[in-house]
C-alpha cells in the first residue's frame, strides 16, 4: 500500500504537463492516476507471468487481459486523441527525466532554450525500450535471465555513446561532462535495481 501511494504521487508529478495540455479536471486526473497505477502494480506484479511461455502461462494470459482492460479504460477516459497524446508523452518521459537530472548537475551552466530543444530531440530519438528506466522505473529487461540483462546493458551503453556523440555538437565541454555523469549514474542505478530483482527470485 505504501508503494502504491508513492506510485500515485509519482504519476501525478510525472504526468502533470499532460494533464494541463489535455485540460483534465481534478476528477479525471485522479481517475487517470488510479488506472495507470493499477497498470503498474496489478498487471505487472508477477514478472514470470508476463513472459509468453513463462512459468505460468494462465497467469500470463490473465495479466495480459488485465493490461488490455486498463488500457481500454484509459482510452475511454482520455478520448482517442487524448490517448494518443498520452502514449506520445509516455515515450518522452525518459528524455524529460534525463534533462531534469542534467539540470541538477549543471549549476550555473544551464542549457539555453535551443540546447534544451535539440538535446531533447536527441534523447527522444533513442529507443524507449533502452532509455526507459532512467526515471526510476524497473525496465522489463531485468525480468529476464542474466544474459538478457547483459544484452540490455550493452545496448544501453551503445545508446548512451550515440547520445554523447551527437550532444557534443551542441553542448559545451562542461555540459557534456555533466550529461556523461547523468547517463553513467543512470546505468549504475539500473544495475542496482537488476541486482535487487535477482536477489528476490
JSON list of C-alpha atoms in Angstrom, two decimals:
[
{"chain": "A", "resi": 1, "resn": "UNK", "atom": "CA", "xyz": [0.00, 0.00, 0.00]},
{"chain": "A", "resi": 2, "resn": "UNK", "atom": "CA", "xyz": [2.90, 2.34, 0.74]},
{"chain": "A", "resi": 3, "resn": "UNK", "atom": "CA", "xyz": [4.39, 1.65, -2.69]},
{"chain": "A", "resi": 4, "resn": "UNK", "atom": "CA", "xyz": [1.02, 2.23, -4.34]},
{"chain": "A", "resi": 5, "resn": "UNK", "atom": "CA", "xyz": [0.59, 5.59, -2.62]},
{"chain": "A", "resi": 6, "resn": "UNK", "atom": "CA", "xyz": [4.12, 6.55, -3.62]},
{"chain": "A", "resi": 7, "resn": "UNK", "atom": "CA", "xyz": [3.33, 5.48, -7.17]},
{"chain": "A", "resi": 8, "resn": "UNK", "atom": "CA", "xyz": [0.19, 7.63, -7.27]},
{"chain": "A", "resi": 9, "resn": "UNK", "atom": "CA", "xyz": [2.15, 10.70, -6.17]},
{"chain": "A", "resi": 10, "resn": "UNK", "atom": "CA", "xyz": [4.90, 9.97, -8.70]},
{"chain": "A", "resi": 11, "resn": "UNK", "atom": "CA", "xyz": [2.40, 9.62, -11.54]},
{"chain": "A", "resi": 12, "resn": "UNK", "atom": "CA", "xyz": [0.68, 12.90, -10.66]},
{"chain": "A", "resi": 13, "resn": "UNK", "atom": "CA", "xyz": [4.01, 14.73, -10.84]},
{"chain": "A", "resi": 14, "resn": "UNK", "atom": "CA", "xyz": [5.24, 12.90, -13.93]},
{"chain": "A", "resi": 15, "resn": "UNK", "atom": "CA", "xyz": [2.09, 13.44, -15.99]},
{"chain": "A", "resi": 16, "resn": "UNK", "atom": "CA", "xyz": [1.26, 16.95, -14.74]},
{"chain": "A", "resi": 17, "resn": "UNK", "atom": "CA", "xyz": [2.21, 18.58, -18.09]},
{"chain": "A", "resi": 18, "resn": "UNK", "atom": "CA", "xyz": [-0.12, 16.16, -19.88]},
{"chain": "A", "resi": 19, "resn": "UNK", "atom": "CA", "xyz": [-2.98, 16.98, -17.51]},
{"chain": "A", "resi": 20, "resn": "UNK", "atom": "CA", "xyz": [-2.53, 20.66, -18.35]},
{"chain": "A", "resi": 21, "resn": "UNK", "atom": "CA", "xyz": [-2.27, 20.03, -22.09]},
{"chain": "A", "resi": 22, "resn": "UNK", "atom": "CA", "xyz": [-5.48, 17.98, -22.09]},
{"chain": "A", "resi": 23, "resn": "UNK", "atom": "CA", "xyz": [-7.25, 20.38, -19.69]},
{"chain": "A", "resi": 24, "resn": "UNK", "atom": "CA", "xyz": [-8.27, 17.49, -17.46]},
{"chain": "A", "resi": 25, "resn": "UNK", "atom": "CA", "xyz": [-10.47, 18.07, -14.42]},
{"chain": "A", "resi": 26, "resn": "UNK", "atom": "CA", "xyz": [-9.25, 17.06, -10.93]},
{"chain": "A", "resi": 27, "resn": "UNK", "atom": "CA", "xyz": [-11.65, 14.12, -11.06]},
{"chain": "A", "resi": 28, "resn": "UNK", "atom": "CA", "xyz": [-10.21, 12.98, -14.39]},
{"chain": "A", "resi": 29, "resn": "UNK", "atom": "CA", "xyz": [-6.62, 13.29, -13.21]},
{"chain": "A", "resi": 30, "resn": "UNK", "atom": "CA", "xyz": [-7.44, 11.30, -10.09]},
{"chain": "A", "resi": 31, "resn": "UNK", "atom": "CA", "xyz": [-9.05, 8.53, -12.12]},
{"chain": "A", "resi": 32, "resn": "UNK", "atom": "CA", "xyz": [-6.20, 8.56, -14.62]},
{"chain": "A", "resi": 33, "resn": "UNK", "atom": "CA", "xyz": [-3.56, 8.09, -11.92]},
{"chain": "A", "resi": 34, "resn": "UNK", "atom": "CA", "xyz": [-5.60, 5.32, -10.26]},
{"chain": "A", "resi": 35, "resn": "UNK", "atom": "CA", "xyz": [-5.94, 3.36, -13.51]},
{"chain": "A", "resi": 36, "resn": "UNK", "atom": "CA", "xyz": [-2.31, 3.89, -14.52]},
{"chain": "A", "resi": 37, "resn": "UNK", "atom": "CA", "xyz": [-1.20, 2.86, -11.06]},
{"chain": "A", "resi": 38, "resn": "UNK", "atom": "CA", "xyz": [-3.24, -0.33, -11.50]},
{"chain": "A", "resi": 39, "resn": "UNK", "atom": "CA", "xyz": [-1.30, -0.92, -14.71]},
{"chain": "A", "resi": 40, "resn": "UNK", "atom": "CA", "xyz": [1.95, -0.58, -12.77]},
{"chain": "A", "resi": 41, "resn": "UNK", "atom": "CA", "xyz": [1.04, -2.85, -9.88]},
{"chain": "A", "resi": 42, "resn": "UNK", "atom": "CA", "xyz": [-1.86, -5.14, -10.74]},
{"chain": "A", "resi": 43, "resn": "UNK", "atom": "CA", "xyz": [-0.92, -6.17, -14.28]},
{"chain": "A", "resi": 44, "resn": "UNK", "atom": "CA", "xyz": [2.87, -6.33, -13.92]},
{"chain": "A", "resi": 45, "resn": "UNK", "atom": "CA", "xyz": [3.43, -7.65, -10.46]},
{"chain": "A", "resi": 46, "resn": "UNK", "atom": "CA", "xyz": [4.43, -11.18, -11.47]},
{"chain": "A", "resi": 47, "resn": "UNK", "atom": "CA", "xyz": [7.41, -10.97, -13.83]},
{"chain": "A", "resi": 48, "resn": "UNK", "atom": "CA", "xyz": [7.35, -14.64, -14.87]},
{"chain": "A", "resi": 49, "resn": "UNK", "atom": "CA", "xyz": [3.70, -14.36, -15.78]},
{"chain": "A", "resi": 50, "resn": "UNK", "atom": "CA", "xyz": [4.37, -11.50, -18.18]},
{"chain": "A", "resi": 51, "resn": "UNK", "atom": "CA", "xyz": [6.57, -13.58, -20.47]},
{"chain": "A", "resi": 52, "resn": "UNK", "atom": "CA", "xyz": [4.68, -15.70, -23.04]},
{"chain": "A", "resi": 53, "resn": "UNK", "atom": "CA", "xyz": [5.65, -19.30, -22.47]},
{"chain": "A", "resi": 54, "resn": "UNK", "atom": "CA", "xyz": [6.86, -18.46, -18.98]},
{"chain": "A", "resi": 55, "resn": "UNK", "atom": "CA", "xyz": [6.43, -20.50, -15.83]},
{"chain": "A", "resi": 56, "resn": "UNK", "atom": "CA", "xyz": [2.71, -19.77, -15.50]},
{"chain": "A", "resi": 57, "resn": "UNK", "atom": "CA", "xyz": [1.01, -19.25, -18.85]},
{"chain": "A", "resi": 58, "resn": "UNK", "atom": "CA", "xyz": [-2.53, -19.00, -17.37]},
{"chain": "A", "resi": 59, "resn": "UNK", "atom": "CA", "xyz": [-1.31, -16.20, -15.11]},
{"chain": "A", "resi": 60, "resn": "UNK", "atom": "CA", "xyz": [0.41, -14.61, -18.08]},
{"chain": "A", "resi": 61, "resn": "UNK", "atom": "CA", "xyz": [-2.84, -14.64, -20.06]},
{"chain": "A", "resi": 62, "resn": "UNK", "atom": "CA", "xyz": [-4.68, -13.15, -17.10]},
{"chain": "A", "resi": 63, "resn": "UNK", "atom": "CA", "xyz": [-2.09, -10.40, -16.75]},
{"chain": "A", "resi": 64, "resn": "UNK", "atom": "CA", "xyz": [-2.30, -9.53, -20.45]},
{"chain": "A", "resi": 65, "resn": "UNK", "atom": "CA", "xyz": [-6.10, -9.43, -20.30]},
{"chain": "A", "resi": 66, "resn": "UNK", "atom": "CA", "xyz": [-5.99, -7.13, -17.26]},
{"chain": "A", "resi": 67, "resn": "UNK", "atom": "CA", "xyz": [-3.49, -4.88, -19.05]},
{"chain": "A", "resi": 68, "resn": "UNK", "atom": "CA", "xyz": [-5.76, -4.60, -22.09]},
{"chain": "A", "resi": 69, "resn": "UNK", "atom": "CA", "xyz": [-8.75, -3.80, -19.85]},
{"chain": "A", "resi": 70, "resn": "UNK", "atom": "CA", "xyz": [-6.89, -0.97, -18.10]},
{"chain": "A", "resi": 71, "resn": "UNK", "atom": "CA", "xyz": [-5.61, 0.43, -21.38]},
{"chain": "A", "resi": 72, "resn": "UNK", "atom": "CA", "xyz": [-9.15, 0.48, -22.75]},
{"chain": "A", "resi": 73, "resn": "UNK", "atom": "CA", "xyz": [-10.31, 2.29, -19.61]},
{"chain": "A", "resi": 74, "resn": "UNK", "atom": "CA", "xyz": [-7.64, 4.95, -20.19]},
{"chain": "A", "resi": 75, "resn": "UNK", "atom": "CA", "xyz": [-8.75, 5.25, -23.81]},
{"chain": "A", "resi": 76, "resn": "UNK", "atom": "CA", "xyz": [-12.34, 5.88, -22.75]},
{"chain": "A", "resi": 77, "resn": "UNK", "atom": "CA", "xyz": [-11.25, 8.39, -20.12]},
{"chain": "A", "resi": 78, "resn": "UNK", "atom": "CA", "xyz": [-8.96, 10.41, -22.39]},
{"chain": "A", "resi": 79, "resn": "UNK", "atom": "CA", "xyz": [-10.71, 10.01, -25.73]},
{"chain": "A", "resi": 80, "resn": "UNK", "atom": "CA", "xyz": [-8.91, 8.79, -28.83]},
{"chain": "A", "resi": 81, "resn": "UNK", "atom": "CA", "xyz": [-6.90, 11.98, -29.36]},
{"chain": "A", "resi": 82, "resn": "UNK", "atom": "CA", "xyz": [-6.03, 12.28, -25.68]},
{"chain": "A", "resi": 83, "resn": "UNK", "atom": "CA", "xyz": [-4.97, 8.65, -25.54]},
{"chain": "A", "resi": 84, "resn": "UNK", "atom": "CA", "xyz": [-2.60, 9.15, -28.47]},
{"chain": "A", "resi": 85, "resn": "UNK", "atom": "CA", "xyz": [-1.12, 12.18, -26.69]},
{"chain": "A", "resi": 86, "resn": "UNK", "atom": "CA", "xyz": [-0.73, 10.06, -23.56]},
{"chain": "A", "resi": 87, "resn": "UNK", "atom": "CA", "xyz": [1.19, 7.38, -25.47]},
{"chain": "A", "resi": 88, "resn": "UNK", "atom": "CA", "xyz": [3.43, 10.02, -27.07]},
{"chain": "A", "resi": 89, "resn": "UNK", "atom": "CA", "xyz": [4.04, 11.72, -23.72]},
{"chain": "A", "resi": 90, "resn": "UNK", "atom": "CA", "xyz": [4.93, 8.38, -22.12]},
{"chain": "A", "resi": 91, "resn": "UNK", "atom": "CA", "xyz": [7.58, 7.76, -24.75]},
{"chain": "A", "resi": 92, "resn": "UNK", "atom": "CA", "xyz": [9.08, 11.16, -23.91]},
{"chain": "A", "resi": 93, "resn": "UNK", "atom": "CA", "xyz": [9.37, 10.50, -20.18]},
{"chain": "A", "resi": 94, "resn": "UNK", "atom": "CA", "xyz": [12.96, 9.12, -20.25]},
{"chain": "A", "resi": 95, "resn": "UNK", "atom": "CA", "xyz": [14.14, 12.18, -22.21]},
{"chain": "A", "resi": 96, "resn": "UNK", "atom": "CA", "xyz": [12.37, 14.54, -19.81]},
{"chain": "A", "resi": 97, "resn": "UNK", "atom": "CA", "xyz": [13.82, 12.69, -16.82]},
{"chain": "A", "resi": 98, "resn": "UNK", "atom": "CA", "xyz": [17.33, 12.84, -18.27]},
{"chain": "A", "resi": 99, "resn": "UNK", "atom": "CA", "xyz": [17.03, 16.60, -18.77]},
{"chain": "A", "resi": 100, "resn": "UNK", "atom": "CA", "xyz": [15.72, 17.05, -15.22]},
{"chain": "A", "resi": 101, "resn": "UNK", "atom": "CA", "xyz": [18.70, 15.10, -13.86]},
{"chain": "A", "resi": 102, "resn": "UNK", "atom": "CA", "xyz": [21.03, 17.14, -16.04]},
{"chain": "A", "resi": 103, "resn": "UNK", "atom": "CA", "xyz": [19.63, 20.41, -14.70]},
{"chain": "A", "resi": 104, "resn": "UNK", "atom": "CA", "xyz": [20.65, 19.27, -11.22]},
{"chain": "A", "resi": 105, "resn": "UNK", "atom": "CA", "xyz": [24.22, 18.69, -12.40]},
{"chain": "A", "resi": 106, "resn": "UNK", "atom": "CA", "xyz": [24.79, 21.89, -14.36]},
{"chain": "A", "resi": 107, "resn": "UNK", "atom": "CA", "xyz": [24.70, 24.53, -11.62]},
{"chain": "A", "resi": 108, "resn": "UNK", "atom": "CA", "xyz": [25.21, 27.92, -13.29]},
{"chain": "A", "resi": 109, "resn": "UNK", "atom": "CA", "xyz": [25.94, 26.35, -16.69]},
{"chain": "A", "resi": 110, "resn": "UNK", "atom": "CA", "xyz": [22.32, 25.63, -17.60]},
{"chain": "A", "resi": 111, "resn": "UNK", "atom": "CA", "xyz": [21.22, 24.88, -21.16]},
{"chain": "A", "resi": 112, "resn": "UNK", "atom": "CA", "xyz": [19.92, 27.57, -23.47]},
{"chain": "A", "resi": 113, "resn": "UNK", "atom": "CA", "xyz": [16.44, 27.09, -24.92]},
{"chain": "A", "resi": 114, "resn": "UNK", "atom": "CA", "xyz": [17.97, 25.97, -28.22]},
{"chain": "A", "resi": 115, "resn": "UNK", "atom": "CA", "xyz": [20.29, 23.48, -26.50]},
{"chain": "A", "resi": 116, "resn": "UNK", "atom": "CA", "xyz": [17.38, 22.14, -24.45]},
{"chain": "A", "resi": 117, "resn": "UNK", "atom": "CA", "xyz": [15.20, 21.61, -27.54]},
{"chain": "A", "resi": 118, "resn": "UNK", "atom": "CA", "xyz": [17.94, 19.94, -29.57]},
{"chain": "A", "resi": 119, "resn": "UNK", "atom": "CA", "xyz": [19.12, 17.70, -26.73]},
{"chain": "A", "resi": 120, "resn": "UNK", "atom": "CA", "xyz": [15.54, 16.66, -26.02]},
{"chain": "A", "resi": 121, "resn": "UNK", "atom": "CA", "xyz": [15.18, 15.53, -29.64]},
{"chain": "A", "resi": 122, "resn": "UNK", "atom": "CA", "xyz": [18.45, 13.58, -29.44]},
{"chain": "A", "resi": 123, "resn": "UNK", "atom": "CA", "xyz": [17.33, 11.81, -26.27]},
{"chain": "A", "resi": 124, "resn": "UNK", "atom": "CA", "xyz": [13.82, 11.15, -27.56]},
{"chain": "A", "resi": 125, "resn": "UNK", "atom": "CA", "xyz": [15.18, 9.55, -30.74]},
{"chain": "A", "resi": 126, "resn": "UNK", "atom": "CA", "xyz": [16.74, 6.69, -28.77]},
{"chain": "A", "resi": 127, "resn": "UNK", "atom": "CA", "xyz": [14.60, 3.53, -28.41]},
{"chain": "A", "resi": 128, "resn": "UNK", "atom": "CA", "xyz": [12.23, 3.73, -25.45]},
{"chain": "A", "resi": 129, "resn": "UNK", "atom": "CA", "xyz": [12.98, 0.11, -24.58]},
{"chain": "A", "resi": 130, "resn": "UNK", "atom": "CA", "xyz": [16.56, 1.20, -23.82]},
{"chain": "A", "resi": 131, "resn": "UNK", "atom": "CA", "xyz": [16.06, 4.60, -22.21]},
{"chain": "A", "resi": 132, "resn": "UNK", "atom": "CA", "xyz": [13.11, 3.55, -20.06]},
{"chain": "A", "resi": 133, "resn": "UNK", "atom": "CA", "xyz": [14.37, 3.15, -16.52]},
{"chain": "A", "resi": 134, "resn": "UNK", "atom": "CA", "xyz": [16.43, 6.29, -16.03]},
{"chain": "A", "resi": 135, "resn": "UNK", "atom": "CA", "xyz": [13.34, 7.88, -14.44]},
{"chain": "A", "resi": 136, "resn": "UNK", "atom": "CA", "xyz": [13.45, 5.24, -11.69]},
{"chain": "A", "resi": 137, "resn": "UNK", "atom": "CA", "xyz": [11.12, 2.58, -13.03]},
{"chain": "A", "resi": 138, "resn": "UNK", "atom": "CA", "xyz": [12.26, -1.02, -13.48]},
{"chain": "A", "resi": 139, "resn": "UNK", "atom": "CA", "xyz": [12.96, -1.84, -17.12]},
{"chain": "A", "resi": 140, "resn": "UNK", "atom": "CA", "xyz": [11.27, -5.05, -18.22]},
{"chain": "A", "resi": 141, "resn": "UNK", "atom": "CA", "xyz": [14.64, -6.35, -19.47]},
{"chain": "A", "resi": 142, "resn": "UNK", "atom": "CA", "xyz": [15.51, -7.05, -15.84]},
{"chain": "A", "resi": 143, "resn": "UNK", "atom": "CA", "xyz": [12.70, -9.59, -15.57]},
{"chain": "A", "resi": 144, "resn": "UNK", "atom": "CA", "xyz": [14.64, -11.98, -17.79]},
{"chain": "A", "resi": 145, "resn": "UNK", "atom": "CA", "xyz": [17.75, -14.14, -17.31]},
{"chain": "A", "resi": 146, "resn": "UNK", "atom": "CA", "xyz": [21.19, -12.63, -16.72]},
{"chain": "A", "resi": 147, "resn": "UNK", "atom": "CA", "xyz": [22.05, -12.99, -20.41]},
{"chain": "A", "resi": 148, "resn": "UNK", "atom": "CA", "xyz": [19.08, -10.74, -21.26]},
{"chain": "A", "resi": 149, "resn": "UNK", "atom": "CA", "xyz": [20.16, -8.18, -18.67]},
{"chain": "A", "resi": 150, "resn": "UNK", "atom": "CA", "xyz": [23.71, -8.19, -20.01]},
{"chain": "A", "resi": 151, "resn": "UNK", "atom": "CA", "xyz": [22.49, -7.72, -23.59]},
{"chain": "A", "resi": 152, "resn": "UNK", "atom": "CA", "xyz": [20.29, -4.82, -22.49]},
{"chain": "A", "resi": 153, "resn": "UNK", "atom": "CA", "xyz": [23.13, -3.09, -20.64]},
{"chain": "A", "resi": 154, "resn": "UNK", "atom": "CA", "xyz": [25.37, -3.44, -23.70]},
{"chain": "A", "resi": 155, "resn": "UNK", "atom": "CA", "xyz": [22.73, -1.87, -25.94]},
{"chain": "A", "resi": 156, "resn": "UNK", "atom": "CA", "xyz": [22.18, 0.86, -23.33]},
{"chain": "A", "resi": 157, "resn": "UNK", "atom": "CA", "xyz": [25.91, 1.65, -23.35]},
{"chain": "A", "resi": 158, "resn": "UNK", "atom": "CA", "xyz": [25.79, 1.97, -27.14]},
{"chain": "A", "resi": 159, "resn": "UNK", "atom": "CA", "xyz": [22.74, 4.23, -26.87]},
{"chain": "A", "resi": 160, "resn": "UNK", "atom": "CA", "xyz": [24.46, 6.49, -24.35]},
{"chain": "A", "resi": 161, "resn": "UNK", "atom": "CA", "xyz": [27.50, 6.71, -26.60]},
{"chain": "A", "resi": 162, "resn": "UNK", "atom": "CA", "xyz": [25.30, 7.81, -29.52]},
{"chain": "A", "resi": 163, "resn": "UNK", "atom": "CA", "xyz": [23.70, 10.47, -27.35]},
{"chain": "A", "resi": 164, "resn": "UNK", "atom": "CA", "xyz": [27.04, 11.84, -26.16]},
{"chain": "A", "resi": 165, "resn": "UNK", "atom": "CA", "xyz": [28.47, 11.87, -29.66]},
{"chain": "A", "resi": 166, "resn": "UNK", "atom": "CA", "xyz": [25.52, 13.86, -31.03]},
{"chain": "A", "resi": 167, "resn": "UNK", "atom": "CA", "xyz": [25.33, 16.11, -27.95]},
{"chain": "A", "resi": 168, "resn": "UNK", "atom": "CA", "xyz": [29.00, 17.06, -28.35]},
{"chain": "A", "resi": 169, "resn": "UNK", "atom": "CA", "xyz": [27.96, 19.25, -31.30]},
{"chain": "A", "resi": 170, "resn": "UNK", "atom": "CA", "xyz": [25.57, 21.37, -29.21]},
{"chain": "A", "resi": 171, "resn": "UNK", "atom": "CA", "xyz": [26.88, 21.32, -25.62]},
{"chain": "A", "resi": 172, "resn": "UNK", "atom": "CA", "xyz": [29.91, 22.92, -24.02]},
{"chain": "A", "resi": 173, "resn": "UNK", "atom": "CA", "xyz": [32.59, 20.57, -22.65]},
{"chain": "A", "resi": 174, "resn": "UNK", "atom": "CA", "xyz": [31.33, 21.20, -19.11]},
{"chain": "A", "resi": 175, "resn": "UNK", "atom": "CA", "xyz": [27.73, 20.48, -20.07]},
{"chain": "A", "resi": 176, "resn": "UNK", "atom": "CA", "xyz": [28.77, 17.35, -21.98]},
{"chain": "A", "resi": 177, "resn": "UNK", "atom": "CA", "xyz": [30.71, 16.09, -18.96]},
{"chain": "A", "resi": 178, "resn": "UNK", "atom": "CA", "xyz": [27.63, 16.63, -16.78]},
{"chain": "A", "resi": 179, "resn": "UNK", "atom": "CA", "xyz": [25.47, 14.70, -19.27]},
{"chain": "A", "resi": 180, "resn": "UNK", "atom": "CA", "xyz": [28.01, 11.87, -19.28]},
{"chain": "A", "resi": 181, "resn": "UNK", "atom": "CA", "xyz": [27.78, 11.71, -15.49]},
{"chain": "A", "resi": 182, "resn": "UNK", "atom": "CA", "xyz": [23.97, 11.61, -15.59]},
{"chain": "A", "resi": 183, "resn": "UNK", "atom": "CA", "xyz": [23.96, 8.78, -18.11]},
{"chain": "A", "resi": 184, "resn": "UNK", "atom": "CA", "xyz": [26.61, 6.82, -16.20]},
{"chain": "A", "resi": 185, "resn": "UNK", "atom": "CA", "xyz": [24.69, 7.22, -12.94]},
{"chain": "A", "resi": 186, "resn": "UNK", "atom": "CA", "xyz": [21.58, 6.02, -14.73]},
{"chain": "A", "resi": 187, "resn": "UNK", "atom": "CA", "xyz": [23.35, 2.82, -15.77]},
{"chain": "A", "resi": 188, "resn": "UNK", "atom": "CA", "xyz": [24.57, 2.22, -12.20]},
{"chain": "A", "resi": 189, "resn": "UNK", "atom": "CA", "xyz": [21.06, 2.72, -10.84]},
{"chain": "A", "resi": 190, "resn": "UNK", "atom": "CA", "xyz": [19.65, 0.23, -13.35]},
{"chain": "A", "resi": 191, "resn": "UNK", "atom": "CA", "xyz": [22.33, -2.31, -12.42]},
{"chain": "A", "resi": 192, "resn": "UNK", "atom": "CA", "xyz": [21.47, -1.90, -8.74]},
{"chain": "A", "resi": 193, "resn": "UNK", "atom": "CA", "xyz": [17.78, -2.49, -9.45]},
{"chain": "A", "resi": 194, "resn": "UNK", "atom": "CA", "xyz": [18.64, -5.55, -11.54]},
{"chain": "A", "resi": 195, "resn": "UNK", "atom": "CA", "xyz": [20.74, -6.98, -8.70]},
{"chain": "A", "resi": 196, "resn": "UNK", "atom": "CA", "xyz": [17.89, -6.38, -6.27]},
{"chain": "A", "resi": 197, "resn": "UNK", "atom": "CA", "xyz": [15.44, -8.20, -8.55]},
{"chain": "A", "resi": 198, "resn": "UNK", "atom": "CA", "xyz": [17.72, -11.22, -8.84]},
{"chain": "A", "resi": 199, "resn": "UNK", "atom": "CA", "xyz": [18.04, -11.39, -5.06]},
{"chain": "A", "resi": 200, "resn": "UNK", "atom": "CA", "xyz": [14.23, -11.52, -4.78]},
{"chain": "A", "resi": 201, "resn": "UNK", "atom": "CA", "xyz": [13.93, -14.56, -7.07]}
]
